[in-house]
Amino acid sequence: MSATSDNTSGKSSGWIKSTCAYCGVGCGIEARPKTNGQLEIRGDHEHPANFGRLCSKGLALGETVIPDGRLLHPKIGGVRTDWNTALDHVAKSFEDVIKEHGPEAVAFYVSGQLLTEDYYVANKLMKGFIGSGNIDTNSRLCMSSTVAGHKRAFGSDTVPGCYSDLEQADMVVITGSNMAWCHPVLFQRLKAAKQQRPELKIVVIDPRATDTCAIADLHLPVKPGTDVALFNGLLSHLATSQKVDESYVRQHTEGFNQALMCAMEDGSDPATLARTLEVEQQDLKTFFDWYARTDKVVTLFSQGVNQSTSGADKVNSIINCHLATGRIGKPGSGPFSLTGQPNAMGGREVGGLANTLAAHMELDNEHHHGLVSEFWKTDSLTTKSGLKAIDLFDAIEDGRIKAVWIMATNPVVSLPDADKIQRALRNCPLVVVSDCIADTDTTRCADVLLPAQGWSEKSGTVTNSERRISRQRRLLPTPGEGKPDWWIMSEVAKRMGFGHAFDYLHEGDVFNEYVRMTGLDNSMVAGKTQRDLDLTGLADMSHRDYAGMAPQQWPLVQMDRKIEHKRLFADGRFFTPSGKAQFVAVRHRQPASRLSSDYPLSLNSGRIRDQWHTMTRTGLSARLGAHLPEPYVSVHPADAEVFGLTHGKVAALSNEWGYARIRVDVSERVNPGQLFMPIHWTGVMASAGRVCTLVSPDTDAISGQPEFKFTPVAIGPWEYQSEALLLSPGVIDTSDLDYWVRQKVAGGYLYRIASSETPKQLEARLKPHCLGLTASQGKQLDFASPSKGQFRFAVIDGIELKGCYLVAPNLQEQDLDWVQNLLHEPVNEMVQRSILTGIAEGKLARGKTVCACKQVGRNTIEQAIREGDLESVSQISECTGAGTGCGSCVPELQEILDESLAYSL
Ligand code: SF4
């Protein structure tokens, strides 16, 4: 039977089904092109990941397909060229390096943003034909500890469960994940389950009190890096309270006694354990008791577990508890890793990591090596693993790697010790970058730029966190000369003499080859294939079937039209040589870096609700930019006092690797001694907002994953004399500004500026810029109070604001959120008065954006609560519309309501 949807092109009434570009939930969307070149977006009610729901990022996808900043043509040395010249140049340069220095002198650094077809071709070219393992992916930064943990326990990189397990569980443990912001739609599914069944217990384990805690029955704010001790404590508790499923352990596992012995050393004494974790002993007991007595438990984990120098051990400590209780492969039970990127899983399937082969076959397995060599018809297949991301960039820095091709990722922002990455690329003889965006911190280091298709132009497949493969479909024509990544690589491969193996005419040909590869010597033995990943049920698909393919969860030995929720390991058989799952004996270890008197605080990092990765796409949406427009560091009030920090002012952070200057957010959501900073801001978007300049390059010895969640830093105030907001229709030259952040707003950009100069000196810098924005007949609004350091200036053409600025010694105490909307407001008298006085009037006075979907501000919400005596979030939603879009702002609405009610008491 065909695996297609009813309509074979995935289309109905002009709506085209595709998949969201962002997180690993992998939500299905439906898109319809609009006459202005943008897209209408809605959730796909038939997609089993989201059943129609979308979060704020998914809903804003249509706003991010604008042509602003696209890389349109190939370039060599910054000069436009044609595709033939660029491809010849890349192929010849790689060949020259390989001829002179061998295949280990070249590398690819790829991305979980690539489609599976792209990933497959990249891996095949590097490992199979160039003959080096030097291809690694930015998924190394988010998922490799899980891959290592899965392989150690199961003998395969298998996520055992599916999303519906969250709804069927009686207890969900969320550890190292701010799901409410990072996997919002899955969080909404869990929240709905909790509303339906309040008895469903939810425990959040996180050093920070995040929005995810809004649905928690218990929050354990453990000390960063202590997860192994916690789960070892749990394993000890299960053993001492006789909750181990002895029959399951005996029949289906190995290594229990050794794992338990280690666990007891870490966690048999509750008082000591509570001190190690820095949590209340009673809370610990509650968690252990709930876990012990609940049969159906899902443990969700993500970057807080993976991004650690003991990440793989943390994963295994979680899996150990599930194996000990036999809670795996059953409805509502299992360890469940949440993948960060939309196609982190697809990359893992086709060998995007330096230490895997393809189709879940292994580099160090001779039999697999033979199968793949024969299948690809190559004698060059590498026999050894390549360099993992951090080691790979070290090799670029020290000159062992002389040519690197970076695809769809921005390592100058996202890799630890980011300034070193920038230096390494600047010194590398050949840096090729394929991207759809022209100006990123990484494209600035490129010798060759290749324009790739963007999300809305690409066609292929992605795999989400529950092993579900979905089609990403072409929605819009490609601007300029952008090409599919698989095509670009195939063309280079042909020019390197490998044409016979890269003669693809269509992305469906690549997919079909990958599907057939999963069947290599993978026949059924006693009702089970020898490897977990089997897609052979899709092998007979035509291009037409591929075009209309409905979401499919693997393994897929046979095709079925109905939506399935498949679990693995229900039979208690695993992919280890013995067929039994392996307990892994692990001990708690401190993070690699230590706090010191020079660097006394630990810096944590993570995502925010409305941005994605390095903001190259979400940064294009004015709506998404409004929620948290400036990079910030969250600091506990006690630390703020000790280190002289004031909420809203600028802090300077530093350590041996780098520095940052960002706004201070004094908040009790972080514990004393800890800081939090978002990952998103780049050197293109801010003067010094890249968290990774500070992050240590220490990695997990097993997985190679860096420790993004614990970096010792120093912090102190950065003193400045003046601040400004500047609105401009275009990008401005910021080279002479001390501190600035760029935010996309409707009609242009808003710059948030702070300066060590006086207000008068700063205004003297900004005025020429504004004056240059219009013809001489434009009207000027000019207010100056030099004694108070207040300057406000605007240039108006008819009813159109061309640009403006507000300068003052301190702008943080004023409500100025309204300024970001001015470029597309008709400039009436009210607007002019607001600019001249610096005080919003009328509808401008809605306050800081809380609901990005419906554009509802804080002042509007507070006013509605006050005037309408509102007592619930649903009343706020009814009255203001806030929270009726994606629902991601509901925890914030609850917070505002709580504060307002407390204030009115
Ligand atoms: Fe996209 Fe949001 Fe769904 Fe993630 S949860 S796939 S970001 S819509």
PDB file of C-alpha atoms in Angstrom, residues 18 70 285 310 379 384 428 445 490 500 668 854 867 886:
ATOM      1  CA  SER A  18       4.933  20.805   5.278  1.00  0.00           C
ATOM      2  CA  ARG A  70      19.201  36.470   1.480  1.00  0.00           C
ATOM      3  CA  LYS A 285      11.762  11.862  49.236  1.00  0.00           C
ATOM      4  CA  SER A 310      29.103  13.925  32.070  1.00  0.00           C
ATOM      5  CA  ASP A 379      36.855   1.394  -2.199  1.00  0.00           C
ATOM      6  CA  LYS A 384      37.849   5.301  11.328  1.00  0.00           C
ATOM      7  CA  CYS A 428      42.016  28.467   7.460  1.00  0.00           C
ATOM      8  CA  CYS A 445      34.814  34.305   7.522  1.00  0.00           C
ATOM      9  CA  SER A 490      26.437  16.272  -5.784  1.00  0.00           C
ATOM     10  CA  HIS A 500      28.631   7.673 -10.936  1.00  0.00           C
ATOM     11  CA  GLU A 668      14.542  34.878  41.688  1.00  0.00           C
ATOM     12  CA  LYS A 854      -2.035  38.769  19.119  1.00  0.00           C
ATOM     13  CA  GLU A 867     -10.943  47.521  35.183  1.00  0.00           C
ATOM     14  CA  CYS A 886      -0.212  29.580  20.313  1.00  0.00           C
TER      15      CYS A 886
END
